Amino acid sequence: NGEGYSHPELNKYKKFGGYLQLIPVAGLNVWGYAETERLSDSATAQMYKMDVYFDMVPNLNISGEWFTYDSDSNFNKVAQPDGSTVNNHYNVGGFSIFGTYKIIIDKLNVFARFDSYTPDSTNDTKNFGLVIVGFDWAPIHSSWKIQPNIWFYNYKDSAKKSDVVANLTFFL
């Protein structure tokens, strides 16, 4: 129903979606996903997504994801020179690339991720990127993990300065 499985249905509209998965060779997995949803009597939304998983080199895994979301509700008001405003339709989209390399199996991995996000296709200054790099260390058991990692945010808007965040993540 578009609200999610654990929420009551709050409208009469339905969401339909499906995916196609292809494994052309062992270690390469490609799948695409599409959905459409009626938002109101006059508005719909569509999402398209594609993922690729590459696991053909020993100890290396690389994954990528791309998506775009288009909704009849995605409008922002744009001022015109004459003082009037017009509604400008935009899309939302982005992609992500993630990789891990096992330095010592079940003990020490290195990982990296790059995200690019476009929240408004008509305004490049809202775009931003994120790079995450770090180590995945299991000092006692493979279910106990310590992950020192650094996040680098880069904004397309020149008025915003890049951010660097250091994290220390624990998993048990």
mmCIF file of C-alpha atoms in Angstrom, residues 28-170:
data_model
loop_
_atom_site.group_PDB
_atom_site.id
_atom_site.type_symbol
_atom_site.label_atom_id
_atom_site.label_comp_id
_atom_site.label_asym_id
_atom_site.label_seq_id
_atom_site.Cartn_x
_atom_site.Cartn_y
_atom_site.Cartn_z
ATOM 1 C CA LEU A 28 28.750 -10.930 -10.947
ATOM 2 C CA ASN A 29 25.202 -10.061 -9.926
ATOM 3 C CA VAL A 30 23.117 -7.351 -11.600
ATOM 4 C CA TRP A 31 19.588 -6.428 -10.661
ATOM 5 C CA GLY A 32 17.139 -3.717 -11.519
ATOM 6 C CA TYR A 33 14.080 -2.551 -9.620
ATOM 7 C CA ALA A 34 11.125 -0.399 -10.664
ATOM 8 C CA GLU A 35 8.065 0.775 -8.791
ATOM 9 C CA THR A 36 5.136 3.056 -9.421
ATOM 10 C CA GLU A 37 2.778 4.501 -6.863
ATOM 11 C CA ARG A 38 -0.350 6.610 -7.127
ATOM 12 C CA LEU A 39 -0.106 9.411 -4.566
ATOM 13 C CA SER A 40 -3.485 11.034 -5.199
ATOM 14 C CA ASP A 41 -6.129 11.199 -7.906
ATOM 15 C CA SER A 42 -3.797 13.363 -9.990
ATOM 16 C CA ALA A 43 -0.245 12.482 -8.853
ATOM 17 C CA THR A 44 2.008 9.453 -9.264
ATOM 18 C CA ALA A 45 5.610 8.616 -8.415
ATOM 19 C CA GLN A 46 8.122 6.250 -9.977
ATOM 20 C CA MET A 47 11.425 4.914 -8.706
ATOM 21 C CA TYR A 48 14.063 3.061 -10.702
ATOM 22 C CA LYS A 49 17.095 1.433 -9.168
ATOM 23 C CA MET A 50 19.997 -0.698 -10.394
ATOM 24 C CA ASP A 51 22.581 -2.601 -8.343
ATOM 25 C CA VAL A 52 25.764 -4.381 -9.408
ATOM 26 C CA TYR A 53 27.764 -6.748 -7.185
ATOM 27 C CA PHE A 54 31.267 -7.793 -8.257
ATOM 28 C CA ASP A 55 32.926 -10.593 -6.293
ATOM 29 C CA MET A 56 35.293 -12.226 -8.801
ATOM 30 C CA VAL A 57 38.687 -11.244 -7.332
ATOM 31 C CA PRO A 58 39.776 -13.127 -4.184
ATOM 32 C CA ASN A 59 39.204 -11.100 -0.986
ATOM 33 C CA LEU A 60 37.700 -8.133 -2.911
ATOM 34 C CA ASN A 61 34.053 -7.141 -3.133
ATOM 35 C CA ILE A 62 32.783 -4.098 -5.039
ATOM 36 C CA SER A 63 29.149 -3.025 -5.159
ATOM 37 C CA GLY A 64 27.375 -0.151 -6.827
ATOM 38 C CA GLU A 65 23.883 1.269 -6.702
ATOM 39 C CA TRP A 66 22.110 3.921 -8.812
ATOM 40 C CA PHE A 67 18.583 5.264 -8.299
ATOM 41 C CA THR A 68 16.216 7.955 -9.530
ATOM 42 C CA TYR A 69 12.900 9.028 -8.041
ATOM 43 C CA ASP A 70 10.353 11.078 -9.972
ATOM 44 C CA SER A 71 7.163 12.268 -8.335
ATOM 45 C CA ASP A 72 4.390 14.490 -9.630
ATOM 46 C CA SER A 73 4.650 16.093 -6.163
ATOM 47 C CA ASN A 74 8.300 17.178 -6.684
ATOM 48 C CA PHE A 75 7.859 20.870 -7.441
ATOM 49 C CA ASN A 76 9.573 23.939 -6.115
ATOM 50 C CA LYS A 77 8.577 27.543 -6.739
ATOM 51 C CA VAL A 78 10.997 29.538 -8.884
ATOM 52 C CA ALA A 79 10.851 33.334 -8.920
ATOM 53 C CA GLN A 80 10.645 34.939 -12.364
ATOM 54 C CA PRO A 81 12.101 38.350 -13.350
ATOM 55 C CA ASP A 82 8.599 39.816 -13.543
ATOM 56 C CA GLY A 83 7.942 38.895 -9.886
ATOM 57 C CA SER A 84 5.711 35.918 -10.620
ATOM 58 C CA THR A 85 6.560 32.335 -9.668
ATOM 59 C CA VAL A 86 6.383 29.086 -11.593
ATOM 60 C CA ASN A 87 6.424 25.527 -10.347
ATOM 61 C CA ASN A 88 9.590 23.760 -11.461
ATOM 62 C CA HIS A 89 9.515 19.944 -11.587
ATOM 63 C CA TYR A 90 12.604 18.115 -10.313
ATOM 64 C CA ASN A 91 13.884 14.556 -9.846
ATOM 65 C CA VAL A 92 15.829 13.062 -6.950
ATOM 66 C CA GLY A 93 18.698 10.671 -7.630
ATOM 67 C CA GLY A 94 22.094 9.392 -6.733
ATOM 68 C CA PHE A 95 24.596 6.592 -6.790
ATOM 69 C CA SER A 96 26.886 4.771 -4.398
ATOM 70 C CA ILE A 97 30.010 2.641 -4.817
ATOM 71 C CA PHE A 98 31.204 0.453 -1.952
ATOM 72 C CA GLY A 99 34.188 -1.846 -1.665
ATOM 73 C CA THR A 100 35.838 -4.087 0.896
ATOM 74 C CA TYR A 101 39.166 -5.859 0.800
ATOM 75 C CA LYS A 102 39.993 -8.670 3.240
ATOM 76 C CA ILE A 103 43.561 -8.152 4.410
ATOM 77 C CA ILE A 104 43.368 -10.977 6.989
ATOM 78 C CA ILE A 105 40.239 -13.099 6.555
ATOM 79 C CA ASP A 106 37.861 -12.860 9.560
ATOM 80 C CA LYS A 107 40.287 -10.439 11.286
ATOM 81 C CA LEU A 108 41.072 -7.303 9.300
ATOM 82 C CA ASN A 109 39.351 -5.626 6.336
ATOM 83 C CA VAL A 110 39.624 -2.216 4.750
ATOM 84 C CA PHE A 111 36.519 -0.566 3.311
ATOM 85 C CA ALA A 112 35.645 2.505 1.259
ATOM 86 C CA ARG A 113 32.432 4.033 0.029
ATOM 87 C CA PHE A 114 31.508 6.941 -2.235
ATOM 88 C CA ASP A 115 27.990 8.419 -2.373
ATOM 89 C CA SER A 116 26.704 11.124 -4.692
ATOM 90 C CA TYR A 117 23.254 12.541 -3.939
ATOM 91 C CA THR A 118 21.127 14.906 -6.020
ATOM 92 C CA PRO A 119 18.104 15.978 -3.960
ATOM 93 C CA ASP A 120 16.911 18.448 -6.627
ATOM 94 C CA SER A 121 17.849 17.965 -10.298
ATOM 95 C CA THR A 122 17.142 21.643 -11.054
ATOM 96 C CA ASN A 123 19.529 23.024 -8.403
ATOM 97 C CA ASP A 124 23.133 21.734 -8.510
ATOM 98 C CA THR A 125 24.072 23.660 -5.364
ATOM 99 C CA LYS A 126 22.087 21.148 -3.280
ATOM 100 C CA ASN A 127 24.201 18.187 -4.500
ATOM 101 C CA PHE A 128 26.742 16.630 -2.212
ATOM 102 C CA GLY A 129 29.135 13.724 -2.048
ATOM 103 C CA LEU A 130 30.307 11.549 0.803
ATOM 104 C CA VAL A 131 33.460 9.434 1.028
ATOM 105 C CA ILE A 132 33.851 6.934 3.869
ATOM 106 C CA VAL A 133 37.092 5.011 4.475
ATOM 107 C CA GLY A 134 38.035 2.788 7.350
ATOM 108 C CA PHE A 135 39.172 -0.499 8.821
ATOM 109 C CA ASP A 136 37.048 -3.387 10.056
ATOM 110 C CA TRP A 137 38.970 -5.184 12.807
ATOM 111 C CA ALA A 138 37.780 -8.288 14.691
ATOM 112 C CA PRO A 139 40.328 -8.651 17.518
ATOM 113 C CA ILE A 140 38.566 -11.448 19.466
ATOM 114 C CA HIS A 141 35.951 -13.055 17.212
ATOM 115 C CA SER A 142 34.474 -12.255 13.793
ATOM 116 C CA SER A 143 31.211 -11.156 15.503
ATOM 117 C CA TRP A 144 33.064 -8.503 17.576
ATOM 118 C CA LYS A 145 34.169 -5.612 15.416
ATOM 119 C CA ILE A 146 35.912 -2.291 15.879
ATOM 120 C CA GLN A 147 35.743 0.059 12.894
ATOM 121 C CA PRO A 148 37.730 3.278 12.932
ATOM 122 C CA ASN A 149 36.479 5.303 9.959
ATOM 123 C CA ILE A 150 36.493 8.807 8.523
ATOM 124 C CA TRP A 151 33.662 10.523 6.623
ATOM 125 C CA PHE A 152 34.451 13.296 4.117
ATOM 126 C CA TYR A 153 31.463 15.432 3.020
ATOM 127 C CA ASN A 154 31.875 17.562 -0.093
ATOM 128 C CA TYR A 155 29.166 20.076 -1.029
ATOM 129 C CA LYS A 156 28.533 21.439 -4.516
ATOM 130 C CA ASP A 157 27.467 24.759 -2.977
ATOM 131 C CA SER A 158 30.655 26.846 -2.774
ATOM 132 C CA ALA A 159 29.251 28.662 0.285
ATOM 133 C CA LYS A 160 29.465 25.429 2.279
ATOM 134 C CA LYS A 161 32.783 24.106 3.489
ATOM 135 C CA SER A 162 33.638 20.418 3.361
ATOM 136 C CA ASP A 163 33.207 18.421 6.560
ATOM 137 C CA VAL A 164 35.436 15.728 7.996
ATOM 138 C CA VAL A 165 34.055 13.446 10.717
ATOM 139 C CA ALA A 166 36.089 10.807 12.552
ATOM 140 C CA ASN A 167 34.123 7.820 13.884
ATOM 141 C CA LEU A 168 34.892 4.781 15.962
ATOM 142 C CA THR A 169 32.155 2.176 15.480
ATOM 143 C CA PHE A 170 31.721 -0.919 17.647
#
